[in-house]
CSV table of C-alpha atoms in Angstrom, one decimal:
chain,number,residue,atom,x,y,z
A,1,UNK,CA,2.8,21.7,-8.7
A,2,UNK,CA,4.5,18.5,-9.9
A,3,UNK,CA,3.4,15.5,-11.8
A,4,UNK,CA,3.5,12.5,-9.6
A,5,UNK,CA,2.7,9.5,-11.8
A,6,UNK,CA,1.4,8.6,-15.2
A,7,UNK,CA,-0.2,5.3,-15.8
A,8,UNK,CA,-2.1,3.5,-18.6
A,9,UNK,CA,-5.4,2.0,-18.0
A,10,UNK,CA,-6.0,-1.7,-17.7
A,11,UNK,CA,-9.5,-1.6,-19.1
A,12,UNK,CA,-11.1,1.3,-20.9
A,13,UNK,CA,-14.3,1.8,-22.7
A,14,UNK,CA,-16.0,4.7,-24.5
A,15,UNK,CA,-19.3,5.7,-23.1
A,16,UNK,CA,-22.0,4.7,-25.6
A,17,UNK,CA,-23.7,8.1,-25.0
A,18,UNK,CA,-20.6,9.7,-26.6
A,19,UNK,CA,-21.1,7.7,-29.8
A,20,UNK,CA,-24.8,8.5,-29.8
A,21,UNK,CA,-24.1,12.2,-29.5
A,22,UNK,CA,-21.7,12.2,-32.5
A,23,UNK,CA,-18.3,12.3,-30.9
A,24,UNK,CA,-15.4,11.1,-33.2
A,25,UNK,CA,-12.7,9.4,-31.1
A,26,UNK,CA,-10.4,6.4,-31.2
A,27,UNK,CA,-12.4,3.4,-30.1
A,28,UNK,CA,-9.4,2.1,-28.2
A,29,UNK,CA,-7.5,5.0,-26.6
A,30,UNK,CA,-10.2,7.7,-26.7
A,31,UNK,CA,-8.1,10.2,-28.5
A,32,UNK,CA,-10.3,12.8,-30.0
A,33,UNK,CA,-10.3,12.6,-33.8
A,34,UNK,CA,-12.2,15.8,-34.3
A,35,UNK,CA,-10.3,19.1,-35.0
A,36,UNK,CA,-11.2,21.9,-32.5
A,37,UNK,CA,-13.0,24.1,-35.0
A,38,UNK,CA,-15.2,21.2,-36.2
A,39,UNK,CA,-16.0,20.2,-32.6
A,40,UNK,CA,-16.9,23.8,-31.7
A,41,UNK,CA,-19.2,24.1,-34.7
A,42,UNK,CA,-20.9,20.7,-34.1
A,43,UNK,CA,-21.5,21.3,-30.4
A,44,UNK,CA,-22.9,24.8,-30.9
A,45,UNK,CA,-24.8,23.9,-34.1
A,46,UNK,CA,-23.3,27.0,-35.6
A,47,UNK,CA,-21.3,26.6,-38.8
A,48,UNK,CA,-20.3,30.2,-38.8
A,49,UNK,CA,-18.3,30.1,-35.6
A,50,UNK,CA,-14.5,30.7,-35.9
A,51,UNK,CA,-11.8,30.3,-33.3
A,52,UNK,CA,-10.3,33.5,-31.9
A,53,UNK,CA,-6.7,32.4,-32.7
A,54,UNK,CA,-6.7,29.9,-35.6
A,55,UNK,CA,-2.9,29.5,-35.4
A,56,UNK,CA,-3.3,27.8,-32.0
A,57,UNK,CA,-4.7,24.7,-33.7
A,58,UNK,CA,-2.5,21.7,-33.4
A,59,UNK,CA,0.5,21.8,-35.7
A,60,UNK,CA,0.5,18.0,-35.9
A,61,UNK,CA,-2.0,16.9,-38.5
A,62,UNK,CA,-4.9,14.7,-37.5
A,63,UNK,CA,-3.6,11.2,-37.9
A,64,UNK,CA,-4.8,9.0,-40.7
A,65,UNK,CA,-7.7,7.1,-39.3
A,66,UNK,CA,-8.0,3.4,-39.3
A,67,UNK,CA,-11.3,1.6,-39.4
A,68,UNK,CA,-12.5,-1.9,-38.4
A,69,UNK,CA,-13.2,-3.5,-41.8
A,70,UNK,CA,-16.4,-5.1,-40.4
A,71,UNK,CA,-18.1,-2.5,-38.2
A,72,UNK,CA,-16.2,0.5,-39.4
A,73,UNK,CA,-15.6,2.1,-36.0
A,74,UNK,CA,-12.6,4.5,-36.0
A,75,UNK,CA,-9.1,4.1,-34.5
A,76,UNK,CA,-6.5,6.8,-34.3
A,77,UNK,CA,-3.7,4.6,-35.5
A,78,UNK,CA,-2.8,1.2,-36.9
A,79,UNK,CA,-1.4,0.3,-33.5
A,80,UNK,CA,-4.7,1.0,-31.7
A,81,UNK,CA,-6.6,-0.9,-34.3
A,82,UNK,CA,-4.3,-4.0,-34.0
A,83,UNK,CA,-4.2,-3.8,-30.2
A,84,UNK,CA,-8.0,-3.7,-30.0
A,85,UNK,CA,-8.5,-6.5,-32.5
A,86,UNK,CA,-6.0,-8.7,-30.8
A,87,UNK,CA,-7.2,-8.2,-27.3
A,88,UNK,CA,-11.0,-8.0,-27.5
A,89,UNK,CA,-12.6,-6.3,-30.6
A,90,UNK,CA,-12.6,-9.4,-32.8
A,91,UNK,CA,-14.9,-11.1,-30.2
A,92,UNK,CA,-17.3,-8.1,-29.6
A,93,UNK,CA,-17.4,-6.6,-33.1
A,94,UNK,CA,-21.1,-6.1,-34.2
A,95,UNK,CA,-20.1,-6.4,-37.9
A,96,UNK,CA,-22.0,-3.1,-38.5
A,97,UNK,CA,-25.3,-5.0,-38.1
A,98,UNK,CA,-28.0,-2.8,-36.5
A,99,UNK,CA,-29.8,-6.0,-35.5
A,100,UNK,CA,-26.8,-7.5,-33.8
A,101,UNK,CA,-27.8,-8.7,-30.3
A,102,UNK,CA,-25.2,-6.4,-28.7
A,103,UNK,CA,-26.7,-3.4,-30.5
A,104,UNK,CA,-30.2,-4.4,-29.2
A,105,UNK,CA,-28.9,-4.9,-25.7
A,106,UNK,CA,-27.1,-1.6,-25.8
A,107,UNK,CA,-30.3,0.2,-26.9
A,108,UNK,CA,-32.2,-1.5,-24.1
A,109,UNK,CA,-29.6,-0.5,-21.5
A,110,UNK,CA,-29.5,3.1,-22.7
A,111,UNK,CA,-33.3,3.3,-22.3
A,112,UNK,CA,-32.9,2.3,-18.6
A,113,UNK,CA,-29.8,4.3,-17.7
A,114,UNK,CA,-28.9,7.9,-18.4
A,115,UNK,CA,-25.3,8.4,-19.6
A,116,UNK,CA,-22.6,8.1,-18.2
A,117,UNK,CA,-24.0,5.1,-16.3
A,118,UNK,CA,-24.1,3.2,-19.6
A,119,UNK,CA,-20.4,2.5,-19.1
A,120,UNK,CA,-21.4,-0.5,-17.0
A,121,UNK,CA,-22.5,-2.3,-20.2
A,122,UNK,CA,-19.8,-1.3,-22.5
A,123,UNK,CA,-17.1,-2.0,-19.9
A,124,UNK,CA,-18.6,-5.5,-19.3
A,125,UNK,CA,-18.6,-6.2,-23.1
A,126,UNK,CA,-14.9,-5.4,-23.3
A,127,UNK,CA,-14.1,-7.5,-20.2
A,128,UNK,CA,-15.9,-10.4,-21.9
A,129,UNK,CA,-14.0,-9.9,-25.1
A,130,UNK,CA,-10.6,-9.9,-23.2
A,131,UNK,CA,-11.6,-13.0,-21.2
A,132,UNK,CA,-12.6,-15.0,-24.3
A,133,UNK,CA,-9.5,-13.8,-26.3
A,134,UNK,CA,-7.1,-14.6,-23.5
A,135,UNK,CA,-8.7,-17.8,-22.5
A,136,UNK,CA,-8.8,-16.9,-18.8
A,137,UNK,CA,-10.5,-14.5,-16.4
A,138,UNK,CA,-7.7,-11.9,-15.8
A,139,UNK,CA,-6.1,-12.3,-12.4
A,140,UNK,CA,-5.7,-8.5,-12.2
A,141,UNK,CA,-9.2,-8.4,-10.8
A,142,UNK,CA,-7.8,-9.3,-7.4
A,143,UNK,CA,-6.0,-6.0,-7.3
A,144,UNK,CA,-9.3,-4.0,-7.3
A,145,UNK,CA,-11.5,-3.4,-4.3
A,146,UNK,CA,-14.6,-5.5,-4.9
A,147,UNK,CA,-17.3,-6.0,-2.4
A,148,UNK,CA,-21.0,-5.3,-2.1
A,149,UNK,CA,-21.3,-5.4,1.7
A,150,UNK,CA,-19.1,-3.9,4.4
A,151,UNK,CA,-19.7,-3.5,8.1
A,152,UNK,CA,-23.4,-4.1,7.6
A,153,UNK,CA,-23.7,-1.6,4.8
A,154,UNK,CA,-24.9,-2.7,1.4
A,155,UNK,CA,-23.9,-1.3,-2.0
A,156,UNK,CA,-26.7,0.3,-4.0
A,157,UNK,CA,-26.4,-2.4,-6.7
A,158,UNK,CA,-28.2,-4.7,-4.2
A,159,UNK,CA,-31.2,-2.4,-4.0
A,160,UNK,CA,-34.3,-3.8,-5.6
A,161,UNK,CA,-34.6,-1.2,-8.4
A,162,UNK,CA,-31.0,-2.0,-9.4
A,163,UNK,CA,-31.2,-5.7,-9.1
A,164,UNK,CA,-34.1,-6.0,-11.5
A,165,UNK,CA,-32.2,-4.0,-14.2
A,166,UNK,CA,-29.0,-6.0,-13.6
A,167,UNK,CA,-30.9,-9.2,-14.1
A,168,UNK,CA,-32.1,-8.0,-17.5
A,169,UNK,CA,-28.5,-7.1,-18.4
A,170,UNK,CA,-27.2,-10.4,-17.2
A,171,UNK,CA,-29.8,-12.4,-19.1
A,172,UNK,CA,-29.0,-10.5,-22.3
A,173,UNK,CA,-25.3,-11.1,-22.0
A,174,UNK,CA,-25.9,-14.8,-21.2
A,175,UNK,CA,-28.0,-15.2,-24.3
A,176,UNK,CA,-25.1,-13.8,-26.4
A,177,UNK,CA,-22.0,-15.3,-24.7
A,178,UNK,CA,-23.4,-17.9,-22.3
A,179,UNK,CA,-22.2,-20.8,-24.4
A,180,UNK,CA,-18.6,-20.0,-23.4
A,181,UNK,CA,-17.7,-21.7,-20.1
A,182,UNK,CA,-15.6,-18.9,-18.7
A,183,UNK,CA,-18.3,-16.4,-19.4
A,184,UNK,CA,-20.9,-18.6,-17.8
A,185,UNK,CA,-18.8,-18.4,-14.6
A,186,UNK,CA,-18.2,-14.7,-15.0
A,187,UNK,CA,-22.0,-14.1,-15.3
A,188,UNK,CA,-23.1,-16.3,-12.4
A,189,UNK,CA,-25.3,-14.1,-10.3
A,190,UNK,CA,-23.0,-13.4,-7.4
A,191,UNK,CA,-19.9,-13.0,-9.6
A,192,UNK,CA,-21.8,-10.7,-11.9
A,193,UNK,CA,-23.0,-8.4,-9.1
A,194,UNK,CA,-19.5,-8.3,-7.7
A,195,UNK,CA,-18.2,-7.3,-11.1
A,196,UNK,CA,-20.7,-4.5,-11.5
A,197,UNK,CA,-19.7,-3.2,-8.0
A,198,UNK,CA,-16.0,-3.5,-8.9
A,199,UNK,CA,-16.6,-1.3,-12.0
A,200,UNK,CA,-18.7,1.2,-10.1
A,201,UNK,CA,-16.3,1.5,-7.2
A,202,UNK,CA,-13.0,1.5,-9.2
A,203,UNK,CA,-14.0,3.0,-12.6
A,204,UNK,CA,-12.3,6.3,-13.4
A,205,UNK,CA,-14.1,8.7,-15.8
A,206,UNK,CA,-12.1,9.7,-18.9
A,207,UNK,CA,-12.7,13.0,-20.8
A,208,UNK,CA,-10.9,14.0,-23.9
A,209,UNK,CA,-11.6,17.0,-26.2
A,210,UNK,CA,-9.9,18.6,-29.1
A,211,UNK,CA,-11.5,21.9,-28.3
A,212,UNK,CA,-10.4,21.7,-24.6
A,213,UNK,CA,-6.9,21.0,-25.8
A,214,UNK,CA,-7.1,24.1,-28.0
A,215,UNK,CA,-8.2,26.2,-25.0
A,216,UNK,CA,-5.4,24.9,-22.9
A,217,UNK,CA,-2.9,25.9,-25.5
A,218,UNK,CA,-4.5,29.4,-25.6
A,219,UNK,CA,-4.1,29.6,-21.8
A,220,UNK,CA,-0.3,29.0,-22.1
A,221,UNK,CA,0.2,31.5,-24.9
A,222,UNK,CA,1.8,34.9,-24.0
A,223,UNK,CA,-0.4,37.9,-24.9
A,224,UNK,CA,-1.1,41.3,-23.6
A,225,UNK,CA,-4.0,41.8,-21.1
A,226,UNK,CA,-6.4,43.4,-23.6
A,227,UNK,CA,-5.9,40.5,-26.1
A,228,UNK,CA,-6.3,38.0,-23.3
A,229,UNK,CA,-9.6,39.5,-22.3
A,230,UNK,CA,-10.8,39.5,-25.9
A,231,UNK,CA,-9.9,35.9,-26.4
A,232,UNK,CA,-11.3,34.7,-23.1
A,233,UNK,CA,-14.7,36.4,-23.8
A,234,UNK,CA,-14.9,34.7,-27.3
A,235,UNK,CA,-14.1,31.3,-25.8
A,236,UNK,CA,-16.7,31.9,-23.0
A,237,UNK,CA,-19.3,32.6,-25.6
A,238,UNK,CA,-18.5,29.4,-27.5
A,239,UNK,CA,-18.6,27.3,-24.3
A,240,UNK,CA,-21.9,28.9,-23.3
A,241,UNK,CA,-23.4,28.2,-26.7
A,242,UNK,CA,-22.1,24.6,-26.5
A,243,UNK,CA,-23.8,24.1,-23.2
A,244,UNK,CA,-27.1,25.6,-24.5
A,245,UNK,CA,-27.0,23.3,-27.5
A,246,UNK,CA,-25.4,20.1,-26.3
A,247,UNK,CA,-25.9,20.2,-22.6
A,248,UNK,CA,-23.3,18.2,-20.5
A,249,UNK,CA,-22.0,16.1,-23.3
A,250,UNK,CA,-19.0,18.3,-24.3
A,251,UNK,CA,-16.2,15.8,-24.1
A,252,UNK,CA,-15.5,12.3,-25.5
A,253,UNK,CA,-16.3,10.5,-22.3
A,254,UNK,CA,-15.3,7.0,-21.3
A,255,UNK,CA,-14.4,5.0,-18.2
A,256,UNK,CA,-11.3,3.0,-17.3
A,257,UNK,CA,-10.0,0.7,-14.6
A,258,UNK,CA,-6.5,1.8,-13.4
A,259,UNK,CA,-4.7,-0.5,-10.9
A,260,UNK,CA,-2.5,2.2,-9.4
A,261,UNK,CA,-5.1,5.0,-9.3
A,262,UNK,CA,-7.7,2.7,-7.7
A,263,UNK,CA,-5.4,2.4,-4.6
A,264,UNK,CA,-5.8,6.1,-3.8
A,265,UNK,CA,-8.2,6.9,-0.9
A,266,UNK,CA,-10.8,9.6,-0.9
A,267,UNK,CA,-10.8,13.0,0.8
A,268,UNK,CA,-13.3,15.8,0.3
A,269,UNK,CA,-10.2,18.0,0.5
A,270,UNK,CA,-7.9,16.1,-1.8
A,271,UNK,CA,-4.2,16.9,-2.3
A,272,UNK,CA,-4.0,15.4,-5.8
A,273,UNK,CA,-6.3,15.2,-8.8
A,274,UNK,CA,-6.8,13.1,-11.9
A,275,UNK,CA,-6.1,14.7,-15.3
A,276,UNK,CA,-5.8,13.5,-18.9
A,277,UNK,CA,-3.2,15.8,-20.3
A,278,UNK,CA,-2.4,13.6,-23.3
A,279,UNK,CA,-6.0,13.6,-24.7
A,280,UNK,CA,-6.2,9.9,-24.5
A,281,UNK,CA,-6.6,7.3,-21.8
A,282,UNK,CA,-3.2,8.1,-20.3
A,283,UNK,CA,-3.9,9.1,-16.7
A,284,UNK,CA,-1.9,11.6,-14.7
A,285,UNK,CA,-2.1,12.1,-11.0
A,286,UNK,CA,-1.3,15.8,-10.4
A,287,UNK,CA,-0.5,17.5,-7.1
A,288,UNK,CA,-2.9,20.3,-6.0
A,289,UNK,CA,-0.4,21.6,-3.4
A,290,UNK,CA,3.0,20.9,-1.9
A,291,UNK,CA,3.1,17.4,-0.5
A,292,UNK,CA,5.4,16.3,2.2
A,293,UNK,CA,7.5,13.2,2.1
A,294,UNK,CA,5.5,10.3,3.5
A,295,UNK,CA,2.2,12.2,3.2
A,296,UNK,CA,-0.7,10.0,1.9
A,297,UNK,CA,-2.2,11.0,-1.4
A,298,UNK,CA,-5.9,11.6,-1.6
A,299,UNK,CA,-8.2,12.1,-4.6
A,300,UNK,CA,-11.9,13.0,-4.5
A,301,UNK,CA,-14.3,10.3,-5.5
A,302,UNK,CA,-16.9,13.0,-6.0
A,303,UNK,CA,-17.7,15.3,-8.9
A,304,UNK,CA,-17.0,19.0,-8.5
A,305,UNK,CA,-20.7,19.6,-7.9
A,306,UNK,CA,-21.0,16.9,-5.3
A,307,UNK,CA,-17.8,18.0,-3.6
A,308,UNK,CA,-19.3,21.4,-3.0
A,309,UNK,CA,-22.5,20.0,-1.6
A,310,UNK,CA,-23.4,19.5,2.1
A,311,UNK,CA,-21.6,17.1,4.4
A,312,UNK,CA,-24.7,15.0,4.6
A,313,UNK,CA,-25.0,14.7,0.8
A,314,UNK,CA,-21.4,13.8,0.3
A,315,UNK,CA,-21.3,11.2,3.0
A,316,UNK,CA,-24.6,9.7,1.8
A,317,UNK,CA,-23.2,9.3,-1.8
A,318,UNK,CA,-20.0,7.8,-0.5
A,319,UNK,CA,-21.8,5.3,1.7
A,320,UNK,CA,-24.1,4.2,-1.1
A,321,UNK,CA,-21.4,3.9,-3.8
A,322,UNK,CA,-18.2,3.1,-1.8
A,323,UNK,CA,-19.4,1.7,1.5
A,324,UNK,CA,-17.6,4.0,3.9
A,325,UNK,CA,-18.5,7.0,6.1
A,326,UNK,CA,-16.1,9.8,5.2
A,327,UNK,CA,-14.0,11.1,8.1
A,328,UNK,CA,-11.7,13.4,6.1
A,329,UNK,CA,-10.6,16.7,7.5
A,330,UNK,CA,-13.4,18.6,5.7
A,331,UNK,CA,-16.1,16.3,7.0
A,332,UNK,CA,-14.7,16.4,10.5
A,333,UNK,CA,-14.6,20.2,10.4
A,334,UNK,CA,-18.3,20.2,9.4
A,335,UNK,CA,-19.4,17.6,11.9
A,336,UNK,CA,-21.6,20.2,13.6
A,337,UNK,CA,-23.6,21.0,10.4
A,338,UNK,CA,-27.2,19.8,10.2
A,339,UNK,CA,-27.9,16.6,8.3
A,340,UNK,CA,-29.7,18.2,5.4
A,341,UNK,CA,-29.8,17.2,1.8
A,342,UNK,CA,-28.3,19.6,-0.8
A,343,UNK,CA,-30.6,21.0,-3.5
A,344,UNK,CA,-28.4,19.5,-6.1
A,345,UNK,CA,-29.0,16.0,-4.8
A,346,UNK,CA,-32.8,16.5,-4.9
A,347,UNK,CA,-32.5,17.5,-8.5
A,348,UNK,CA,-30.4,14.5,-9.3
A,349,UNK,CA,-33.0,12.2,-7.6
A,350,UNK,CA,-35.8,13.8,-9.7
A,351,UNK,CA,-33.7,13.1,-12.9
A,352,UNK,CA,-33.2,9.5,-11.9
A,353,UNK,CA,-37.0,9.1,-11.5
């Protein structure tokens, strides 16, 4: 396997759900600021847990945090603090006021959307901050695929149940930032819906975790088979207890817009994958198998669970969210399968209700 490309994100935003669930991470680059042992104890709710190989903790000390002097959110370095302040944070800082309009809008949106869909709001706020700070709507938007209708198919953001929620969100943002001419234009109804679709179709999930980094270091350490078995069992117990206690929210999760990554097409049998090996927003596209010169690179737009679901479920999701009928090698090979819905999709629909 080889590393193909590394790229920084254009926009990134931490999922508000991550903040609510107690993650400590850099507000700008998403670097986890929580040592592996503390993360394991918090996510399991068990203060007595110890890591199987304490020496595998990072040798580099946790950096000295920096905090916004107004709202007190954390940054991993002075550089991240200054970059965020210069580019957007000075405009969107809530000053630590729980009654700030952005705090109220965030709470309203979280009550309507189960994380990680809350990224739509926090991403929008950052885009608004960058637009106001720079004095222009960034031209880089033109590099992202952005449409809500294609070949007679309509993106799900135009469905009535979504439109009503988006109107609430748009009205709330207009009340806060509507006096700014550029934001008025950005939040015009058609522009706003297109922007939401752009985020939904191009946004890349970001996951960072001090504990996951610890486990990756363990995997690379040489040890005899008996020791490896012992360590793996202990780590499995910790992960199982995390899931029992904290559910799916095990990583510091966010979303980003990456110009280069967004150009990769989908396949249900991808030849590359997206990883975050640096425990921040730095994205790496990694080969899953040997790739021939001139061969197109494909990622999967689906979660692991969705990618293992039926052909019908996969294609239905891709049509609703990305406006295309998948004709990848996997879908073609399963073209004779019955058009049935996977059990997982039915469970997800029940959750949405």
